[in-house]
Each structure stands twice: as structure tokens, then as C-alpha cells.
mmCIF file of C-alpha atoms in Angstrom:
data_model
loop_
_atom_site.group_PDB
_atom_site.id
_atom_site.type_symbol
_atom_site.label_atom_id
_atom_site.label_comp_id
_atom_site.label_asym_id
_atom_site.label_seq_id
_atom_site.Cartn_x
_atom_site.Cartn_y
_atom_site.Cartn_z
ATOM 1 C CA UNK A 1 7.446 14.881 18.084
ATOM 2 C CA UNK A 2 4.419 13.409 17.571
ATOM 3 C CA UNK A 3 1.682 13.058 20.395
ATOM 4 C CA UNK A 4 -1.996 12.899 20.772
ATOM 5 C CA UNK A 5 -3.608 15.938 20.837
ATOM 6 C CA UNK A 6 -7.525 16.674 23.017
ATOM 7 C CA UNK A 7 -10.281 18.874 22.874
ATOM 8 C CA UNK A 8 -11.761 20.632 24.154
ATOM 9 C CA UNK A 9 -9.211 20.945 27.363
ATOM 10 C CA UNK A 10 -12.214 21.104 29.912
ATOM 11 C CA UNK A 11 -16.179 21.198 29.171
ATOM 12 C CA UNK A 12 -18.873 22.497 31.213
ATOM 13 C CA UNK A 13 -21.751 20.947 31.001
ATOM 14 C CA UNK A 14 -25.764 20.257 32.626
ATOM 15 C CA UNK A 15 -26.720 16.675 33.246
ATOM 16 C CA UNK A 16 -29.168 15.329 30.833
ATOM 17 C CA UNK A 17 -26.678 17.375 27.864
ATOM 18 C CA UNK A 18 -24.663 15.520 25.500
ATOM 19 C CA UNK A 19 -21.056 15.869 25.283
ATOM 20 C CA UNK A 20 -19.027 15.146 22.086
ATOM 21 C CA UNK A 21 -14.895 14.710 23.241
ATOM 22 C CA UNK A 22 -12.354 14.509 20.316
ATOM 23 C CA UNK A 23 -9.308 13.045 19.620
ATOM 24 C CA UNK A 24 -6.218 13.273 16.981
ATOM 25 C CA UNK A 25 -3.893 10.456 17.118
ATOM 26 C CA UNK A 26 -0.488 10.049 16.202
ATOM 27 C CA UNK A 27 -1.196 9.520 12.456
ATOM 28 C CA UNK A 28 0.990 6.004 11.508
ATOM 29 C CA UNK A 29 -1.654 4.689 15.113
ATOM 30 C CA UNK A 30 -4.115 2.321 14.414
ATOM 31 C CA UNK A 31 -5.414 1.159 17.589
ATOM 32 C CA UNK A 32 -7.363 3.838 19.952
ATOM 33 C CA UNK A 33 -8.506 4.252 23.259
ATOM 34 C CA UNK A 34 -10.567 5.954 25.635
ATOM 35 C CA UNK A 35 -9.712 5.790 29.270
ATOM 36 C CA UNK A 36 -10.727 7.941 32.025
ATOM 37 C CA UNK A 37 -10.028 9.271 35.276
ATOM 38 C CA UNK A 38 -12.321 10.797 38.014
ATOM 39 C CA UNK A 39 -10.810 12.565 41.195
ATOM 40 C CA UNK A 40 -8.855 10.982 43.014
ATOM 41 C CA UNK A 41 -9.222 7.654 41.699
ATOM 42 C CA UNK A 42 -6.770 4.727 39.063
ATOM 43 C CA UNK A 43 -7.226 5.529 35.465
ATOM 44 C CA UNK A 44 -9.982 3.084 33.994
ATOM 45 C CA UNK A 45 -10.347 1.886 30.912
ATOM 46 C CA UNK A 46 -13.706 2.439 28.727
ATOM 47 C CA UNK A 47 -13.110 0.859 25.377
ATOM 48 C CA UNK A 48 -10.680 0.509 22.151
ATOM 49 C CA UNK A 49 -11.444 1.036 19.182
ATOM 50 C CA UNK A 50 -9.527 -0.844 15.912
ATOM 51 C CA UNK A 51 -10.739 -0.570 12.303
ATOM 52 C CA UNK A 52 -13.725 1.058 12.348
ATOM 53 C CA UNK A 53 -15.304 -0.563 15.671
ATOM 54 C CA UNK A 54 -15.009 -1.435 19.125
ATOM 55 C CA UNK A 55 -12.113 -4.512 19.967
ATOM 56 C CA UNK A 56 -13.003 -4.307 24.017
ATOM 57 C CA UNK A 57 -14.918 -1.836 26.078
ATOM 58 C CA UNK A 58 -15.642 -2.220 29.553
ATOM 59 C CA UNK A 59 -18.266 -2.182 32.118
ATOM 60 C CA UNK A 60 -18.565 1.207 32.213
ATOM 61 C CA UNK A 61 -19.235 2.386 28.318
ATOM 62 C CA UNK A 62 -22.475 1.222 28.337
ATOM 63 C CA UNK A 63 -25.530 2.878 25.696
ATOM 64 C CA UNK A 64 -24.738 6.333 26.653
ATOM 65 C CA UNK A 65 -21.129 6.088 25.863
ATOM 66 C CA UNK A 66 -19.939 5.808 21.899
ATOM 67 C CA UNK A 67 -16.827 6.177 20.346
ATOM 68 C CA UNK A 68 -16.476 7.042 16.363
ATOM 69 C CA UNK A 69 -13.428 7.869 14.165
ATOM 70 C CA UNK A 70 -16.078 10.138 11.704
ATOM 71 C CA UNK A 71 -12.468 10.492 9.300
ATOM 72 C CA UNK A 72 -9.059 9.942 8.971
ATOM 73 C CA UNK A 73 -7.612 11.215 12.072
ATOM 74 C CA UNK A 74 -10.558 12.347 14.587
ATOM 75 C CA UNK A 75 -11.042 9.728 16.804
ATOM 76 C CA UNK A 76 -14.469 10.701 19.514
ATOM 77 C CA UNK A 77 -16.518 9.675 22.055
ATOM 78 C CA UNK A 78 -20.151 10.535 22.528
ATOM 79 C CA UNK A 79 -21.802 11.334 26.027
ATOM 80 C CA UNK A 80 -25.323 10.635 25.874
ATOM 81 C CA UNK A 81 -27.860 12.431 28.557
ATOM 82 C CA UNK A 82 -24.539 13.031 30.705
ATOM 83 C CA UNK A 83 -24.700 12.322 34.606
ATOM 84 C CA UNK A 84 -23.401 14.048 37.839
ATOM 85 C CA UNK A 85 -21.090 10.668 37.782
ATOM 86 C CA UNK A 86 -19.519 11.788 34.409
ATOM 87 C CA UNK A 87 -17.317 14.395 35.833
ATOM 88 C CA UNK A 88 -14.298 13.043 35.256
ATOM 89 C CA UNK A 89 -10.576 13.598 33.197
ATOM 90 C CA UNK A 90 -10.509 11.967 29.357
ATOM 91 C CA UNK A 91 -8.289 10.676 28.339
ATOM 92 C CA UNK A 92 -7.282 10.150 24.187
ATOM 93 C CA UNK A 93 -4.542 7.120 24.257
ATOM 94 C CA UNK A 94 -2.821 5.057 20.581
ATOM 95 C CA UNK A 95 -0.423 2.910 19.405
ATOM 96 C CA UNK A 96 1.102 1.341 16.140
ATOM 97 C CA UNK A 97 0.737 -1.758 17.721
ATOM 98 C CA UNK A 98 -1.454 -4.531 18.297
ATOM 99 C CA UNK A 99 -2.229 -6.444 21.467
ATOM 100 C CA UNK A 100 -1.063 -4.118 22.921
ATOM 101 C CA UNK A 101 2.340 -4.879 22.239
ATOM 102 C CA UNK A 102 3.105 -1.367 21.703
ATOM 103 C CA UNK A 103 3.802 2.156 23.701
ATOM 104 C CA UNK A 104 0.725 3.654 24.408
ATOM 105 C CA UNK A 105 0.709 7.428 24.854
ATOM 106 C CA UNK A 106 -1.839 9.102 25.735
ATOM 107 C CA UNK A 107 -3.021 12.926 25.411
ATOM 108 C CA UNK A 108 -3.410 15.842 27.734
ATOM 109 C CA UNK A 109 -7.151 14.907 28.782
ATOM 110 C CA UNK A 110 -10.528 16.659 28.615
ATOM 111 C CA UNK A 111 -11.869 17.308 31.814
ATOM 112 C CA UNK A 112 -15.706 17.090 31.999
ATOM 113 C CA UNK A 113 -17.624 18.691 34.641
ATOM 114 C CA UNK A 114 -21.540 17.865 34.852
ATOM 115 C CA UNK A 115 -23.921 20.320 37.222
ATOM 116 C CA UNK B 1 -9.949 -9.673 37.809
ATOM 117 C CA UNK B 2 -6.310 -7.743 37.287
ATOM 118 C CA UNK B 3 -5.587 -5.814 40.042
ATOM 119 C CA UNK B 4 -2.239 -3.477 40.445
ATOM 120 C CA UNK B 5 -1.144 -1.577 43.912
ATOM 121 C CA UNK B 6 1.570 1.183 43.881
ATOM 122 C CA UNK B 7 3.904 1.239 47.180
ATOM 123 C CA UNK B 8 3.844 4.143 49.081
ATOM 124 C CA UNK B 9 1.610 6.178 47.979
ATOM 125 C CA UNK B 10 2.868 8.968 48.618
ATOM 126 C CA UNK B 11 7.235 9.692 48.852
ATOM 127 C CA UNK B 12 8.695 12.900 50.024
ATOM 128 C CA UNK B 13 13.089 12.789 49.674
ATOM 129 C CA UNK B 14 15.062 15.323 50.017
ATOM 130 C CA UNK B 15 16.719 15.863 46.921
ATOM 131 C CA UNK B 16 19.870 14.274 45.407
ATOM 132 C CA UNK B 17 18.433 10.392 46.736
ATOM 133 C CA UNK B 18 18.128 7.774 44.688
ATOM 134 C CA UNK B 19 14.578 6.400 45.666
ATOM 135 C CA UNK B 20 12.500 2.799 44.395
ATOM 136 C CA UNK B 21 9.112 2.821 43.368
ATOM 137 C CA UNK B 22 7.277 -0.444 44.151
ATOM 138 C CA UNK B 23 4.285 -1.404 41.489
ATOM 139 C CA UNK B 24 2.737 -5.102 41.889
ATOM 140 C CA UNK B 25 -0.142 -7.483 39.773
ATOM 141 C CA UNK B 26 -1.994 -10.070 40.532
ATOM 142 C CA UNK B 27 -2.528 -12.338 37.661
ATOM 143 C CA UNK B 28 1.675 -12.753 36.172
ATOM 144 C CA UNK B 29 -0.444 -13.183 32.189
ATOM 145 C CA UNK B 30 0.288 -10.197 30.878
ATOM 146 C CA UNK B 31 2.156 -8.460 27.332
ATOM 147 C CA UNK B 32 3.744 -6.118 29.516
ATOM 148 C CA UNK B 33 3.969 -2.935 32.159
ATOM 149 C CA UNK B 34 4.416 0.492 31.448
ATOM 150 C CA UNK B 35 5.253 3.443 33.773
ATOM 151 C CA UNK B 36 3.643 6.373 33.706
ATOM 152 C CA UNK B 37 4.322 9.990 35.120
ATOM 153 C CA UNK B 38 1.424 12.113 35.642
ATOM 154 C CA UNK B 39 2.135 16.333 36.787
ATOM 155 C CA UNK B 40 -1.268 18.145 38.729
ATOM 156 C CA UNK B 41 -3.853 18.718 35.735
ATOM 157 C CA UNK B 42 -2.275 17.219 32.933
ATOM 158 C CA UNK B 43 -1.669 13.354 31.705
ATOM 159 C CA UNK B 44 -0.273 10.910 31.055
ATOM 160 C CA UNK B 45 4.080 10.888 29.651
ATOM 161 C CA UNK B 46 5.521 7.523 29.054
ATOM 162 C CA UNK B 47 8.620 6.482 30.667
ATOM 163 C CA UNK B 48 8.983 3.393 30.182
ATOM 164 C CA UNK B 49 8.088 -0.027 28.741
ATOM 165 C CA UNK B 50 9.051 -3.180 29.687
ATOM 166 C CA UNK B 51 7.540 -6.396 27.722
ATOM 167 C CA UNK B 52 7.091 -8.958 29.122
ATOM 168 C CA UNK B 53 9.867 -11.330 28.015
ATOM 169 C CA UNK B 54 12.244 -8.616 29.627
ATOM 170 C CA UNK B 55 13.482 -8.555 32.606
ATOM 171 C CA UNK B 56 14.614 -5.015 32.855
ATOM 172 C CA UNK B 57 14.957 -1.353 31.113
ATOM 173 C CA UNK B 58 16.242 1.844 31.547
ATOM 174 C CA UNK B 59 16.061 5.703 30.367
ATOM 175 C CA UNK B 60 18.729 8.559 31.668
ATOM 176 C CA UNK B 61 18.464 8.267 35.585
ATOM 177 C CA UNK B 62 14.943 5.710 35.297
ATOM 178 C CA UNK B 63 15.663 2.425 35.397
ATOM 179 C CA UNK B 64 12.547 0.272 35.455
ATOM 180 C CA UNK B 65 12.871 -4.140 36.613
ATOM 181 C CA UNK B 66 9.828 -6.815 36.320
ATOM 182 C CA UNK B 67 9.916 -9.908 37.463
ATOM 183 C CA UNK B 68 6.589 -10.841 35.941
ATOM 184 C CA UNK B 69 6.051 -13.964 37.880
ATOM 185 C CA UNK B 70 5.817 -12.929 41.278
ATOM 186 C CA UNK B 71 3.924 -9.798 40.079
ATOM 187 C CA UNK B 72 6.937 -6.978 40.813
ATOM 188 C CA UNK B 73 7.509 -4.237 39.441
ATOM 189 C CA UNK B 74 10.311 -0.914 40.819
ATOM 190 C CA UNK B 75 11.355 2.478 39.697
ATOM 191 C CA UNK B 76 14.235 3.568 40.557
ATOM 192 C CA UNK B 77 15.277 7.091 40.097
ATOM 193 C CA UNK B 78 18.096 7.629 40.622
ATOM 194 C CA UNK B 79 20.045 11.354 42.060
ATOM 195 C CA UNK B 80 16.264 12.849 42.503
ATOM 196 C CA UNK B 81 15.753 16.461 41.632
ATOM 197 C CA UNK B 82 13.051 18.921 41.962
ATOM 198 C CA UNK B 83 11.068 18.374 38.897
ATOM 199 C CA UNK B 84 10.616 14.435 39.757
ATOM 200 C CA UNK B 85 7.939 15.329 41.168
ATOM 201 C CA UNK B 86 5.005 14.008 39.838
ATOM 202 C CA UNK B 87 2.554 11.141 40.139
ATOM 203 C CA UNK B 88 4.359 7.790 38.913
ATOM 204 C CA UNK B 89 1.514 5.177 37.606
ATOM 205 C CA UNK B 90 2.266 1.934 36.673
ATOM 206 C CA UNK B 91 0.045 -0.427 34.079
ATOM 207 C CA UNK B 92 -0.025 -3.774 32.688
ATOM 208 C CA UNK B 93 -1.309 -4.356 29.870
ATOM 209 C CA UNK B 94 -4.217 -7.219 30.229
ATOM 210 C CA UNK B 95 -5.981 -9.236 27.339
ATOM 211 C CA UNK B 96 -5.391 -8.353 24.356
ATOM 212 C CA UNK B 97 -5.880 -4.049 24.812
ATOM 213 C CA UNK B 98 -6.295 -2.329 27.811
ATOM 214 C CA UNK B 99 -3.712 -0.973 30.706
ATOM 215 C CA UNK B 100 -4.160 -1.904 33.958
ATOM 216 C CA UNK B 101 -3.507 1.109 36.194
ATOM 217 C CA UNK B 102 -2.439 0.744 39.623
ATOM 218 C CA UNK B 103 -3.249 4.030 41.980
ATOM 219 C CA UNK B 104 -0.006 5.982 42.200
ATOM 220 C CA UNK B 105 3.255 7.352 43.985
ATOM 221 C CA UNK B 106 2.386 10.179 44.724
ATOM 222 C CA UNK B 107 6.360 11.913 44.972
ATOM 223 C CA UNK B 108 7.319 15.053 46.443
ATOM 224 C CA UNK B 109 11.630 16.066 45.825
ATOM 225 C CA UNK B 110 12.561 18.068 47.943
ATOM 226 C CA UNK B 111 15.366 20.556 47.336
#
């Protein structure tokens, strides 16, 4: 069964360092998302991406964050100058249908620990 | 602003019982509602998707209902098993793209 894959599964970094989290969405999907879950808190929307541009972003997704689809398969989230409060599980998701009508498929997540 | 609430926060029942998990949302202008399962430290597994025009969806021992006008959904699990132990999340699709999640119900099925 097709699945969303994410790497790394866990990354530990020092505060102020740059981090890139990688995702390979399901191959025929066109809509891509990043969500995050701080330990013990709700899953929160960060950004949606379609046709090589951001469709929507939350107030969390400030200038520190960026997304990119560098080739036909990868979808990346870059966090510049990480802060302690960026420690969280980051989930990539994808769907084949627009306007929220389709089922969203999530990856296993990348756990980011900022020291 | 959409708020999604799940009750109870935690539930522990003996194996074999039928149970209901509740989800409520404040804004009825949703595209759909999705129930997920999350095992500790793991990703989100989609269980059921209900479109806003639908009233319920079934998959195996799971049945989810949606009452959009009252802002409520329930997830019914029949004949619960220890393997059903996990956190169950509901999420509504708000606007064009994003899911708004509840905080989840942590379910423990005791053998």
C-alpha cells in the first residue's frame, strides 16, 4: 500500500542550527502538507503546498520556516536558526484531491529535538 | 476560529466492550471530518473519512457518525480488543486545505 515516508525519524540539533526535514508523498498526490505536534499538545497545521507554491500557512509558519519541492518526489521543510520551542514531532501529509475533500495520509513523523 | 474538542480525554474499558468516543466542533462550515489513530510516538493512521454531506461511515468494527448542524461526531468501536489501545484523534477540514485537530482520546483496552 502506498505510504508517505519521512526522514529522518529523529534529529537532535543545537539551538540556532538549520534543519531540513524530508518527505516523499504518495506518488500520484498533488497536495502536500506539514503539521507539527508538540509533546502533549494538539496536532497543528503549518503549511499546505500545491503546484509548487504555498496555498495556505498558519501563524506558526513564519520566516524561520520554508518549504520546497526540489524534484518530482521530495517535499522538504526547512527550519532556519532553530529554537528550543521548535522541538516537536513534524508530520508530512498528502492527498490527491483538492479543497480538503480527500482523505489525508500522514507519514510516521520526524521527531526534532532542539538542545 | 474552529475549535475541536474530544471527550473523554482518556478511557479505560475491559476487552469486549462496545464504546463511543465523542468529538465536537464549533464551526459547522466543514468539508469533512476524519478520525485517526495514533500509537505512542508514531504517525497518524486514517480510520474513517466522512464528507460533510454524509451521516456515517463504517469500516469493520468502526462506525463514525456526523451531525454537522450540531457540530458533533462519534466514533463507535464494537467488541473492543487490546490492540485497539491507542489515542484516537478527530479532525475537521476547515477552509480550503487544513485540518483542525482535537486533543485526542487515549483509549486503553484491558485484557
